[in-house]
XYZ file of C-alpha atoms in Angstrom:
225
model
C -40.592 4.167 -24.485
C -37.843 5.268 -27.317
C -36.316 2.640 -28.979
C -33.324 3.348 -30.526
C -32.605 -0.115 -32.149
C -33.042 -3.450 -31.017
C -30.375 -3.126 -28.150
C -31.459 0.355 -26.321
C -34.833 0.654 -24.885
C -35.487 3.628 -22.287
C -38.464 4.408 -20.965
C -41.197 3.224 -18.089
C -40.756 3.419 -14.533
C -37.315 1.963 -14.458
C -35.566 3.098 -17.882
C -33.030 0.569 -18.791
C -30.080 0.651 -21.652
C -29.507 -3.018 -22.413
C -25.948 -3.451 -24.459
C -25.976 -6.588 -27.093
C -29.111 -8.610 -28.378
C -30.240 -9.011 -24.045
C -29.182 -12.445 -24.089
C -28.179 -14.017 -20.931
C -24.745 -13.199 -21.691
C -25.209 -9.642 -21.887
C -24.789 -6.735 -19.505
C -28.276 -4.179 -18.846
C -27.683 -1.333 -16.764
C -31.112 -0.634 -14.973
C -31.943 3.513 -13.506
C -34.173 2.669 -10.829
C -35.944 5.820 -9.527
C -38.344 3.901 -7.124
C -39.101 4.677 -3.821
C -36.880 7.899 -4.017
C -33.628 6.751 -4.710
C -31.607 6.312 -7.121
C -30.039 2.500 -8.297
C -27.308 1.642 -10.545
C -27.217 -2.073 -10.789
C -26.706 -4.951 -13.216
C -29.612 -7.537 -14.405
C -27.795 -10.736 -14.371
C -25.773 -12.160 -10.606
C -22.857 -13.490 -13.346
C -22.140 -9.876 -13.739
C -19.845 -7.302 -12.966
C -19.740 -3.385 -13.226
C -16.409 -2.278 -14.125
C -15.871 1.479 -14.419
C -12.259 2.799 -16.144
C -10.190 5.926 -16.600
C -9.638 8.344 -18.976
C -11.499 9.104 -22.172
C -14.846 7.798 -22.584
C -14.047 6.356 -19.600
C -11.240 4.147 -21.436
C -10.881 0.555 -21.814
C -8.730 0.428 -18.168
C -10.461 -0.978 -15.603
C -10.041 1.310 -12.506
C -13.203 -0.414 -10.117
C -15.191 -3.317 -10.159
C -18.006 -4.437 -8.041
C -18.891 -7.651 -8.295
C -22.089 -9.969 -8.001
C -21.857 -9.962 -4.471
C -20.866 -6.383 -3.900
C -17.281 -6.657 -3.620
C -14.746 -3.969 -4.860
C -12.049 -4.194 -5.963
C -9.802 -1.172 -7.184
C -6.359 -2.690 -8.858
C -5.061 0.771 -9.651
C -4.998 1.951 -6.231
C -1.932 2.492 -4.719
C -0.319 -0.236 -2.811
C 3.516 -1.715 -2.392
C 5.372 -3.879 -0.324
C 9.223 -4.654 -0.263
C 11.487 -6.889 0.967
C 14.802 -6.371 2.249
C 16.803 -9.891 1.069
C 20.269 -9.513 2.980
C 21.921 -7.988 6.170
C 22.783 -4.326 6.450
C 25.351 -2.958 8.392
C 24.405 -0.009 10.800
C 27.390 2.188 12.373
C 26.400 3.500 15.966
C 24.114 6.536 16.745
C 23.601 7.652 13.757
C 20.299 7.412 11.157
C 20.757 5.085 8.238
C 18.444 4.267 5.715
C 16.980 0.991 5.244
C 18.057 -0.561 1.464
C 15.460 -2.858 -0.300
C 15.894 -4.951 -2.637
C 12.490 -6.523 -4.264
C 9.221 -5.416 -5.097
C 6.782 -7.945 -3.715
C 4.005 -6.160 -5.552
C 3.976 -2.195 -6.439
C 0.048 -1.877 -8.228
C 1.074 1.560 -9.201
C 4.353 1.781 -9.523
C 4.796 4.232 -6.881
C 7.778 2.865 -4.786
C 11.071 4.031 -5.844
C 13.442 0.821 -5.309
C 16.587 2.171 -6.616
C 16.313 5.103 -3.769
C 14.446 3.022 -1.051
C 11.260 5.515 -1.151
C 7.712 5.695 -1.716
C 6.809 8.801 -3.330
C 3.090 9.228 -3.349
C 0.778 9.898 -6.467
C -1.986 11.564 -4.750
C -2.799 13.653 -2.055
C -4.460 11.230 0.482
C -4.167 9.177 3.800
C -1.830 6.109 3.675
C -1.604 3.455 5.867
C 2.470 2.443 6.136
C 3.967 -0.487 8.422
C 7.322 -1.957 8.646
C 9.009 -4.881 10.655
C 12.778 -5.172 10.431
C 14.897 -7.427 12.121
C 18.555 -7.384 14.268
C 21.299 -8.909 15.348
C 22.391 -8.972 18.759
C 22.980 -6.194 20.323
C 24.731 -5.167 24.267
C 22.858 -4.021 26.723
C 21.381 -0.706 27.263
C 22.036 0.421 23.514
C 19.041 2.233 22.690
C 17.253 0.999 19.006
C 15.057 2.102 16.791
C 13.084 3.220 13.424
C 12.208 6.673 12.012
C 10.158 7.510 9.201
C 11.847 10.699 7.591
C 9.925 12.966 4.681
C 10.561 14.896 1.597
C 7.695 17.256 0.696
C 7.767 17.346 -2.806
C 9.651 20.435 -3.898
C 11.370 20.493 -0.197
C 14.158 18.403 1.704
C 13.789 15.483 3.416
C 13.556 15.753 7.678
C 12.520 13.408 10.302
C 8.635 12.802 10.331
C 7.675 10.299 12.577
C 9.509 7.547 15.008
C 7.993 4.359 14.821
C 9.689 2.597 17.507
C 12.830 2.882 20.312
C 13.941 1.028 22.725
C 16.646 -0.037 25.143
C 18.438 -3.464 24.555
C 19.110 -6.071 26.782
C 22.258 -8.012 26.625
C 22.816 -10.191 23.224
C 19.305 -10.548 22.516
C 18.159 -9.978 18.817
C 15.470 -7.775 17.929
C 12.141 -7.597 15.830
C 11.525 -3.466 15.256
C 7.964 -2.894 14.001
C 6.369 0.339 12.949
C 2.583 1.328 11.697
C 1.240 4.653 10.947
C -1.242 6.446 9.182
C 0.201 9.396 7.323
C -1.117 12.502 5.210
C 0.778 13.038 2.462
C 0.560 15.903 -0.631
C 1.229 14.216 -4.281
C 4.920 14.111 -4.596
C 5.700 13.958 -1.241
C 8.451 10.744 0.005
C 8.711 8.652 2.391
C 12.016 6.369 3.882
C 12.692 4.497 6.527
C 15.846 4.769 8.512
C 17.186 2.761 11.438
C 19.428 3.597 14.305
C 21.553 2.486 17.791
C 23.644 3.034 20.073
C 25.883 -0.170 20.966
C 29.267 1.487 20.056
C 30.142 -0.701 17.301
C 28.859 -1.875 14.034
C 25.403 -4.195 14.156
C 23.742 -5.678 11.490
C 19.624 -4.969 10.267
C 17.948 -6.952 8.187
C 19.348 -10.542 10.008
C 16.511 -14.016 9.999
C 16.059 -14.583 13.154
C 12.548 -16.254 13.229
C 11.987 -20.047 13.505
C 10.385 -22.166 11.163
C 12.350 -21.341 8.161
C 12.650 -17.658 8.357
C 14.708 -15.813 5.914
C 15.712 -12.212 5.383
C 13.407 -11.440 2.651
C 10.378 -12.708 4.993
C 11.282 -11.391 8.447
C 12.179 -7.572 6.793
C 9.662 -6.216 4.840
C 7.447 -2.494 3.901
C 4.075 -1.948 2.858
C 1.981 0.372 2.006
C -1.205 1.914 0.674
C -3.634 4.705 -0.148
C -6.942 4.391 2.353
C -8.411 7.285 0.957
């Protein structure tokens, strides 16, 4: 064994680097090379392995696990917004939704004065979306549509979440989930559309049990990997 001082000891079988005096209430790292693999873990159940960003790793924690082998990753992208009052749609043509709060945003990724996620990394994301209506005639056809704009580019139609054709003065709940690929840079909006012939309103509380506007029309989102 090599002991540096009284804190760092490596050497043996299963080399550790203990940090502080090895009381209780400090943190060993332990190499274990047995059996043919290789272990990273921590010496006391009270404790948790953090690892950060930047240099020297940094003093921001990026990951934990925890005593029981939880993760957690708090910088990982991941938004949802609410959309607090009624919006006014003309007829059969695409209008972007408007939203007005940031619910949470852990990476300040959603642009709420343009009603966009723009996304920081290249990467999968899960996206889902539930808007609500008023009334609308029969037969006017109703839905959502996720449009793009590749970073660089201009933004198109990318994917409909969901269309349908009204019955008479019955109010609707429009829902939408996808799994997307997206480059760094690239952003994403959500639009709605009909086809009644007149004006209708988006964004409307039509649930029971106390349902508001900010509740009943909402849009998350996050990175899965």
């Amino acid at each position: 064994a090599v002991t540096a001082n009284a804190g760092i000891t490596m050497g043996g079988t299963t080399p550790t680097l203990t940090i502080g005096d090895a009381g209780a209430e400090d943190t060993k790292i332990v190499f274990d090379g047995n059996a043919q693999d290789y272990h990273i873990g921590l010496d006391d159940s009270a404790d948790t392995l953090n690892i950060g960003k930047g240099s020297a790793l940094g003093t921001t924690t990026a990951m934990t696990f925890d005593a029981n082998g939880i993760i957690t990753t708090p910088l990982q992208p991941m938004f949802e917004v609410t959309k607090g009052s009624e919006q006014t749609l003309s007829s059969s043509s695409l209008t972007l939704l408007t939203f007005d709060t940031e619910v949470y945003d852990l990476n300040s990724d959603f642009d709420l004065s343009n009603d966009k996620f723009i996304a920081p990394v290249d990467g999968k994301y899960m996206l889902q979306a539930y808007i609500t209506t008023g009334t609308m005639v029969a037969g006017s056809g109703i839905g959502l549509v996720w449009q793009k704009t590749p970073s660089g580019g201009s933004e198109g139609i990318f994917k409909h979440g969901h269309s349908q054709s009204t019955e008479i003065n019955i109010t609707f709940g429009l829902d939408a989930t996808l799994v997307v690929d997206l480059d760094a840079g690239d952003a994403i909006r959500l639009y709605g559309y009909h086809g009644s012939g007149s004006n209708q309103t988006f964004g409307t509380a039509n649930n029971q049990f106390s349902g508001t506007s900010a509740n009943s029309n909402y849009w998350a989102g996050f990175l899965i990997g």
